[in-house]
Coordinates of C-alpha atoms in Angstrom, one line a residue:
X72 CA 50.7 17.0 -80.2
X73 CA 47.3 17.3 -78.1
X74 CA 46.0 20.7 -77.2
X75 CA 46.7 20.2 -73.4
X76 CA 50.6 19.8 -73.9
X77 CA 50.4 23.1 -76.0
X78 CA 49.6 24.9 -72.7
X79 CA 52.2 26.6 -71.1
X80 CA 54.1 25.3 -68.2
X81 CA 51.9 27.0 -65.5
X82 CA 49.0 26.0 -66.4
X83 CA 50.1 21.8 -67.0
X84 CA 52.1 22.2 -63.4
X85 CA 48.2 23.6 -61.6
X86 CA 46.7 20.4 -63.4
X87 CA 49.3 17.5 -62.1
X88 CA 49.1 19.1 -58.3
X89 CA 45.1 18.2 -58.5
X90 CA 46.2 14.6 -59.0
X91 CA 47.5 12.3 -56.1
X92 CA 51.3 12.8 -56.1
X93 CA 51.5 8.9 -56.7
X94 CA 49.9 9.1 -60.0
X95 CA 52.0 12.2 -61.4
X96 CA 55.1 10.5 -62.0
X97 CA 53.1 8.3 -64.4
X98 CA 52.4 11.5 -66.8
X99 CA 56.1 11.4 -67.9
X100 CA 55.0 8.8 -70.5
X101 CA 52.5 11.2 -72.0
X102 CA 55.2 12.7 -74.4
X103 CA 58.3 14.4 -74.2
X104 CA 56.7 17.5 -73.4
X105 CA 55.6 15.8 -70.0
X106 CA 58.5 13.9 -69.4
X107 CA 60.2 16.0 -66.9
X108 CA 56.9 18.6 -66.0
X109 CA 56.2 16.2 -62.9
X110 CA 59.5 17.0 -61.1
X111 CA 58.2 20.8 -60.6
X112 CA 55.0 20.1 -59.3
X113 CA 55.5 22.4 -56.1
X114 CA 51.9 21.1 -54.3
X115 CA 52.6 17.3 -52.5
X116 CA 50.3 15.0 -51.2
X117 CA 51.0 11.4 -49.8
X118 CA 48.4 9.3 -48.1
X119 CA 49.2 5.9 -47.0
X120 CA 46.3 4.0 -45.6
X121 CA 45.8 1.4 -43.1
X122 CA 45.6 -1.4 -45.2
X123 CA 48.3 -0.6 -47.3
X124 CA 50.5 -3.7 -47.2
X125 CA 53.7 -2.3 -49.0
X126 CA 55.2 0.1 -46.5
X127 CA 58.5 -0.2 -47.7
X128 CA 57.5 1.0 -51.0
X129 CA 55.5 3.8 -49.6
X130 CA 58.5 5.2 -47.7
X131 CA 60.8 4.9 -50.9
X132 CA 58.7 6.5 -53.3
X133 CA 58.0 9.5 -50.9
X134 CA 62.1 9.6 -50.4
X135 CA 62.4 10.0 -54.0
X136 CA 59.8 12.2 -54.9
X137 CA 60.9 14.8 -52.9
X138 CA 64.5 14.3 -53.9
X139 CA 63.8 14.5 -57.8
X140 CA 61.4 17.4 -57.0
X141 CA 62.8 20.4 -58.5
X142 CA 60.8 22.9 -57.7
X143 CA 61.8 26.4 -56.9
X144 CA 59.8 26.7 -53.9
X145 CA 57.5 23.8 -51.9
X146 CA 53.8 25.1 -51.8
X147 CA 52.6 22.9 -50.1
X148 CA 53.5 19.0 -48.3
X149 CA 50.6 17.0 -46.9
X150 CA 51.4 13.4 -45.3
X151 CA 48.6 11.4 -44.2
X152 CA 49.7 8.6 -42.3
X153 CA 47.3 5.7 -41.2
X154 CA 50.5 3.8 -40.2
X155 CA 53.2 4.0 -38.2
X156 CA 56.3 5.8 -39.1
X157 CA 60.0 5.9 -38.2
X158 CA 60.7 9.2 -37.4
X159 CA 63.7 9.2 -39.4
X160 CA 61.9 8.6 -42.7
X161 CA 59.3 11.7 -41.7
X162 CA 62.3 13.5 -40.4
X163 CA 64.0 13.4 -43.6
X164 CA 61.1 14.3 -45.9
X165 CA 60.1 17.4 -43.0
X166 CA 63.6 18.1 -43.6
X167 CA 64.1 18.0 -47.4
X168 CA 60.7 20.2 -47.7
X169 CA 61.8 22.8 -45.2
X170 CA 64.9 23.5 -47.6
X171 CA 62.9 24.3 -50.7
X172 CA 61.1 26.8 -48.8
X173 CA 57.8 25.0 -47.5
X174 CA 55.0 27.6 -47.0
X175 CA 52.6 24.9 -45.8
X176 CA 52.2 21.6 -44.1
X177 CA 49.5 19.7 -42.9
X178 CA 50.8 16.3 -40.6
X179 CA 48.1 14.0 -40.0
X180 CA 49.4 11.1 -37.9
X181 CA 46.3 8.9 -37.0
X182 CA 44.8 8.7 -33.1
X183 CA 45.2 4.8 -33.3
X184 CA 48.6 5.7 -33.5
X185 CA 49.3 5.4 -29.2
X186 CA 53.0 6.8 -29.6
X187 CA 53.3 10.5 -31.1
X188 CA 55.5 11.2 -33.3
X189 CA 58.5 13.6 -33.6
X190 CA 59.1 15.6 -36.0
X191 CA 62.8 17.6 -36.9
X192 CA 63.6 20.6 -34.8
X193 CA 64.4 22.5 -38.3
X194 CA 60.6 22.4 -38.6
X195 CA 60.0 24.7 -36.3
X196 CA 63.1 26.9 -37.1
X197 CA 61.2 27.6 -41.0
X198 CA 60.5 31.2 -41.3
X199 CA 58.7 30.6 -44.7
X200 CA 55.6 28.5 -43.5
X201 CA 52.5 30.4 -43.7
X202 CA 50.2 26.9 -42.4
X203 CA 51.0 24.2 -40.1
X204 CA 48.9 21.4 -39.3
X205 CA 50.1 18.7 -36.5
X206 CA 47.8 16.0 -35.6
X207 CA 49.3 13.2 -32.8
X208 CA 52.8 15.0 -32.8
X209 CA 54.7 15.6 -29.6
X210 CA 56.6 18.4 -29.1
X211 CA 58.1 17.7 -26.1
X212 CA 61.9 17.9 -27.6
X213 CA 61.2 21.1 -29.2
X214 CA 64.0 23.4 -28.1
X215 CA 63.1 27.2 -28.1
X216 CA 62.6 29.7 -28.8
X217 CA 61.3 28.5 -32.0
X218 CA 60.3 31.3 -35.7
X219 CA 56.9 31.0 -37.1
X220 CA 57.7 34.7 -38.3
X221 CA 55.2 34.4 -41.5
X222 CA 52.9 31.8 -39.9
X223 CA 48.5 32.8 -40.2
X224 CA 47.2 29.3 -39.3
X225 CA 47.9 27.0 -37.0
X226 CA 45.7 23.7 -35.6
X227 CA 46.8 21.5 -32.9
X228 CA 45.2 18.8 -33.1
X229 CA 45.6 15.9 -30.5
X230 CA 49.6 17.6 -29.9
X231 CA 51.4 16.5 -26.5
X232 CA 53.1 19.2 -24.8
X233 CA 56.0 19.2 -22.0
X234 CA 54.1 21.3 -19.9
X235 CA 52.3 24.2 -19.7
X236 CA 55.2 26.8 -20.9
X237 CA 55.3 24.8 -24.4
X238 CA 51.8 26.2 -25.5
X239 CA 53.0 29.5 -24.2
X240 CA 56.7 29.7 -26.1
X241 CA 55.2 28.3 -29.3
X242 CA 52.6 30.7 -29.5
X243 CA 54.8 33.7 -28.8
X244 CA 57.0 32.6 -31.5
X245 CA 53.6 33.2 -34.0
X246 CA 53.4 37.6 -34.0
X247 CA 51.0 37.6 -37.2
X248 CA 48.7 34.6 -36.2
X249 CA 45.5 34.8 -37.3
X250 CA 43.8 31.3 -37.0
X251 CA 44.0 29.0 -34.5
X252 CA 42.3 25.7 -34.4
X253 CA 42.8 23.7 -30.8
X254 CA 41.8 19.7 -30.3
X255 CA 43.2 18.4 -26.9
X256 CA 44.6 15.6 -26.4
X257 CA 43.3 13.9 -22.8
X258 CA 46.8 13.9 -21.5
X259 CA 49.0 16.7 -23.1
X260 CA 50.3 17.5 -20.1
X261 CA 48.7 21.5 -19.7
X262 CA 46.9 22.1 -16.7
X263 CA 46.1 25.4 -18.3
X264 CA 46.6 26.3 -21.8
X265 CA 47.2 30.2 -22.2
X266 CA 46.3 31.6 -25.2
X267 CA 47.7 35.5 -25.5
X268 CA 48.1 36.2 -29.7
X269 CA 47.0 39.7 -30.0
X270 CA 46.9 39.2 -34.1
X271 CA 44.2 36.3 -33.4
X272 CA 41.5 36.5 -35.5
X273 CA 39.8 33.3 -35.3
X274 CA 39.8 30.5 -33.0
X275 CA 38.4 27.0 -32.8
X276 CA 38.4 25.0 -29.5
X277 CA 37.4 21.3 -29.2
X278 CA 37.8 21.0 -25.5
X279 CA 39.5 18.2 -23.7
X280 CA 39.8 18.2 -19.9
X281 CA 42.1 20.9 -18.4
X282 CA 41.5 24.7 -18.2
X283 CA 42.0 27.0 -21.3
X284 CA 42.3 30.7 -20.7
X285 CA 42.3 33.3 -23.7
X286 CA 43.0 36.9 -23.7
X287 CA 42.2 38.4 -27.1
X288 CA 40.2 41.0 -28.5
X289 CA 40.5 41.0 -32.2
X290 CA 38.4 37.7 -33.1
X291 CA 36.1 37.6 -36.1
X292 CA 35.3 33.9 -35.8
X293 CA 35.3 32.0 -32.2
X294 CA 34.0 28.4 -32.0
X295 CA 33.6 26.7 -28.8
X296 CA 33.1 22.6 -28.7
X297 CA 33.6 21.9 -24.8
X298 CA 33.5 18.5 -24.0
X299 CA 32.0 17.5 -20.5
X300 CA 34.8 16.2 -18.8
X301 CA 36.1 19.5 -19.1
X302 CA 33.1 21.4 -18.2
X303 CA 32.6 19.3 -15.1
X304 CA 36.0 19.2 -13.3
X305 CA 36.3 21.2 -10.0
X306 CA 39.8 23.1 -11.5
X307 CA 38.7 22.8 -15.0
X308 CA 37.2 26.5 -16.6
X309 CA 37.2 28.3 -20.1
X310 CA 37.5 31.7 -19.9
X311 CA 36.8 33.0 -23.8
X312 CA 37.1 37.0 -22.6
X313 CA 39.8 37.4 -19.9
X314 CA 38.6 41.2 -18.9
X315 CA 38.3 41.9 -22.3
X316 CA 35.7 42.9 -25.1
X317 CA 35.6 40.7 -28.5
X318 CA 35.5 43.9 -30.1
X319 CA 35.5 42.7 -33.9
X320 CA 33.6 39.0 -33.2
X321 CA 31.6 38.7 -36.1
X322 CA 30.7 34.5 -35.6
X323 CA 30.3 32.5 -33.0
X324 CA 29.5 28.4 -32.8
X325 CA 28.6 26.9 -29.6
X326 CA 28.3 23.3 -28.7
X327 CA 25.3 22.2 -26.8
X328 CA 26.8 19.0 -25.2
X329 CA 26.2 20.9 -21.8
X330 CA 24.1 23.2 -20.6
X331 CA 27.0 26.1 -19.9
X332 CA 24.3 28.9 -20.6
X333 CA 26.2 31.1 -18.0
X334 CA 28.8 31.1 -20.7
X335 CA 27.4 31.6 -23.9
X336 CA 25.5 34.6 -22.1
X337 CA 28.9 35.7 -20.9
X338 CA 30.0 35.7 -24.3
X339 CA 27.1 37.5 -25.7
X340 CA 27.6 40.2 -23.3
X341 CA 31.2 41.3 -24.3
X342 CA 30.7 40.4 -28.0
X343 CA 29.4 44.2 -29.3
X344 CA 29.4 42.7 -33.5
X345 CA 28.0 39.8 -33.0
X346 CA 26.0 38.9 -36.2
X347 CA 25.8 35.2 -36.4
X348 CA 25.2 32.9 -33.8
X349 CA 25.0 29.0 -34.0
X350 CA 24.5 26.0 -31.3
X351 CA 24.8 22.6 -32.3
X352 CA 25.6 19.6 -30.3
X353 CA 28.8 18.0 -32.0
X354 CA 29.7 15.2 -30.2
X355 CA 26.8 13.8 -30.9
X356 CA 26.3 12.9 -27.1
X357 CA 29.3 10.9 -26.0
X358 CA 28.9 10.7 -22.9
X359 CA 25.3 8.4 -23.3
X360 CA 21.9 9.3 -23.3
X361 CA 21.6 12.8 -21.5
X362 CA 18.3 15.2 -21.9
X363 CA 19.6 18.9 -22.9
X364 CA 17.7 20.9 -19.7
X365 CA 17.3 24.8 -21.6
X366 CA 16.9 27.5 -19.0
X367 CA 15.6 31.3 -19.8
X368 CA 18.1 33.5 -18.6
X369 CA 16.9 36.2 -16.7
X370 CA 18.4 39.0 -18.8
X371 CA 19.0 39.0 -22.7
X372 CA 22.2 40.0 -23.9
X373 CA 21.3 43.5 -26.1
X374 CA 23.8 41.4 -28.7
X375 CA 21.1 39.2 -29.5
X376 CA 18.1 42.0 -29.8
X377 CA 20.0 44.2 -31.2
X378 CA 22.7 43.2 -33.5
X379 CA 22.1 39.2 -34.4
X380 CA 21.6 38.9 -38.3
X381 CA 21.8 34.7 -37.8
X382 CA 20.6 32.6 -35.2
X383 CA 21.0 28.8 -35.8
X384 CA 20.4 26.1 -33.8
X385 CA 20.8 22.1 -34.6
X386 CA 20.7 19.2 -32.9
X387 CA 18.4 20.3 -30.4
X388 CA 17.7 17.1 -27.7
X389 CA 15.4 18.3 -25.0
X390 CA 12.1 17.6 -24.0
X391 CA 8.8 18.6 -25.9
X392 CA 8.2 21.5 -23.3
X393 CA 11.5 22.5 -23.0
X394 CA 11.4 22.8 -27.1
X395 CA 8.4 24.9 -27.1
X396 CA 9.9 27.2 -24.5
X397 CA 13.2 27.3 -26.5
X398 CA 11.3 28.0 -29.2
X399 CA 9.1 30.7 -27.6
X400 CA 12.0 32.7 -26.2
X401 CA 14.2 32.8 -30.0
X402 CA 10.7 33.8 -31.3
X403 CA 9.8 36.9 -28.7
X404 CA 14.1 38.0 -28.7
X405 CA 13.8 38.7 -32.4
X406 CA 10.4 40.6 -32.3
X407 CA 11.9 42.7 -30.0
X408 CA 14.5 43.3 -32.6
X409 CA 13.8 46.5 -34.4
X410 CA 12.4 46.3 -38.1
X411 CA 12.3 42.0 -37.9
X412 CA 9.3 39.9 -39.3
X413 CA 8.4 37.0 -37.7
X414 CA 7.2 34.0 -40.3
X415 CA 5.3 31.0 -39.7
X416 CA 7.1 28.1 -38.8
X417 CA 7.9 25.9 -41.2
X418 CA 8.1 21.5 -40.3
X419 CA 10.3 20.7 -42.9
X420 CA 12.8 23.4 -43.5
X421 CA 17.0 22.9 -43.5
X422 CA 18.4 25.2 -45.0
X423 CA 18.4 28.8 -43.6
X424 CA 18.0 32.2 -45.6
X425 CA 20.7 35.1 -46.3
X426 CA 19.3 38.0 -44.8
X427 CA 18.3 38.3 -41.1
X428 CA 16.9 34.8 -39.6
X429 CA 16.3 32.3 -36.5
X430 CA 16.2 29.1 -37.6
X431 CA 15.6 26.0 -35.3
X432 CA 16.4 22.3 -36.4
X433 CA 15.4 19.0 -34.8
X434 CA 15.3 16.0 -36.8
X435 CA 14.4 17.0 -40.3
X436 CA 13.4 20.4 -39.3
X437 CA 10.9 21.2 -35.5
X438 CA 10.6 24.6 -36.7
X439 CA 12.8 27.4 -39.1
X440 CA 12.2 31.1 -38.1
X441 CA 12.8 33.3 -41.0
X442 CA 13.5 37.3 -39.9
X443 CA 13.6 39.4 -43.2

């Protein structure tokens, strides 16, 4: 016998879930000792792609997979579909994982995808998952109030609501969230998504068009991708502070894609902790060819004088003189920082140090200013 099969059952059952779930039924040849190890494997994956031309055989090996699985308890389920699904077949295999006691799912169900797809109510009735991930699900049949008693992250991604209660009752049903990671869908049919999880930690926003309002004070980790359609419609607003003070933010990333300095100062101002700070434009300018216009504000929040450790900034697509004055202003804020060194800039620089830093990247690099 080889010297893996003498390992003990633990330690065989953490190697098969590194493998593609397809290719762990195939280890049962391996010897006696393997021949029925692949039926506990409690960590799933199944990916179909789109140029996958037997989608028959897909659906029937997931159906018995999961119904051979005997696992005491379901880790983990992750379907990635690049094709479309009857909502039966996911049904059934949501189902059958939600009895062995599923702690985590992640649902990808691709954009090209135009119709959503539904997923069983008795999803959203599991009181053991810990993650859930939905992309291009609707939820519009959900019937609540729903239990996510045990649930710390959750991303939307892309998810079509009934209106703009569904946001509110599925987040209400969440008391020990911690992570929330938001994508918008164009038409998810929220005029204006509320956001009230006092046991939010972190939160990720890729704005779509419609309003978002937040009231939470307990975030560590806030990044902010606002798209412009949202930015520029007369109703349309993000409000990241609600009257309150991001008592405990620690990180903040901004997207660049428009100039909303008003905000980011905003945030600033109520974000006491604040000890890194990154802008980067990452939509890579859909909307076409735009010049990114930087303005000085008129007062400097004492967050970024103060308290800043990191300062990054990428992607940076204004004008030469608008650079330099960019450029200028990060410089002369962290001078005024007490105990910081200014270095020379440096052309060619992408990476950015540990300790206290401003560092500025254009290209391969305009300029990277190190603070010790």
């Amino acid at each position: 016998m080889d010297r893996i099969s003498l390992l003990p059952n633990d330690f065989l059952l953490h190697i098969l879930s590194l493998l593609p779930t397809k290719d762990v039924p195939a280890t049962s040849l391996l010897s006696k000792r393997w021949l029925n190890l692949w039926k506990l494997v409690s960590k799933l994956n199944y990916i179909e792609r789109d140029d996958n031309a037997d989608h028959v055989g897909f659906v029937r090996f997931v159906d018995r997979s999961l119904l051979l699985n005997t696992a005491l308890v379901l880790e983990s389920l992750d379907l990635k579909l690049d094709q479309q699904c009857n909502d039966v077949d996911v049904g059934f295999w949501i189902i059958t994982a939600v009895k062995r006691g599923l702690r985590e799912l992640s649902f990808e169900y691709c954009y090209t995808i135009e119709e959503p797809i539904r997923l069983p109510q008795s999803l959203f009735t599991c009181g053991t998952l810990v993650v859930l991930k939905l992309q291009n699900v609707s939820l519009v049949d959900v019937q609540f109030p729903v239990c996510f008693k045990l649930l710390k992250t959750l991303h939307l991604d892309e998810v079509i609501y009934l209106d703009d209660e569904t946001p509110k009752k599925l987040l209400s049903c969440c008391p020990i969230l911690q992570v929330l990671d938001l994508d918008r869908a164009e038409n998810d049919n929220v005029r204006k998504f509320s956001i009230t999880v006092p046991s939010l930690q972190r939160f990720d926003y890729y704005g779509r068009p419609g309003s978002v309002l937040v009231h939470m004070s307990r975030l560590h980790v806030v990044t902010l991708m606002i798209s412009s359609d949202l930015l520029h419609q007369s109703n349309a607003s993000c409000c990241v502070y609600s009257q309150s003070i991001f008592h405990q933010l620690e990180h903040l990333e901004f997207c660049t894609c428009e100039t909303e300095w008003d905000l980011l100062m905003s945030l600033l101002q109520h974000s006491p902790k604040l000890r890194s700070l990154k802008l980067n434009e990452i939509h890579n300018n859909v909307c076409g060819y735009r010049t990114l216009h930087w303005e000085e504000p008129s007062t400097v929040p004492e967050t970024l004088m103060l308290v800043l450790e990191t300062f990054e900034w990428r992607n940076y697509r204004g004008r030469t003189e608008c650079r330099e004055r960019t450029r200028k202003f990060c410089v002369e804020t962290c001078k005024a920082s007490k105990g910081c060194d200014v270095f020379s800039p440096s052309q060619h620089t992408t990476g950015y140090h540990t300790g206290r830093e401003i560092s500025y990247d254009h290209g391969v690099g305009a300029f990277a200013e190190g603070i010790d």
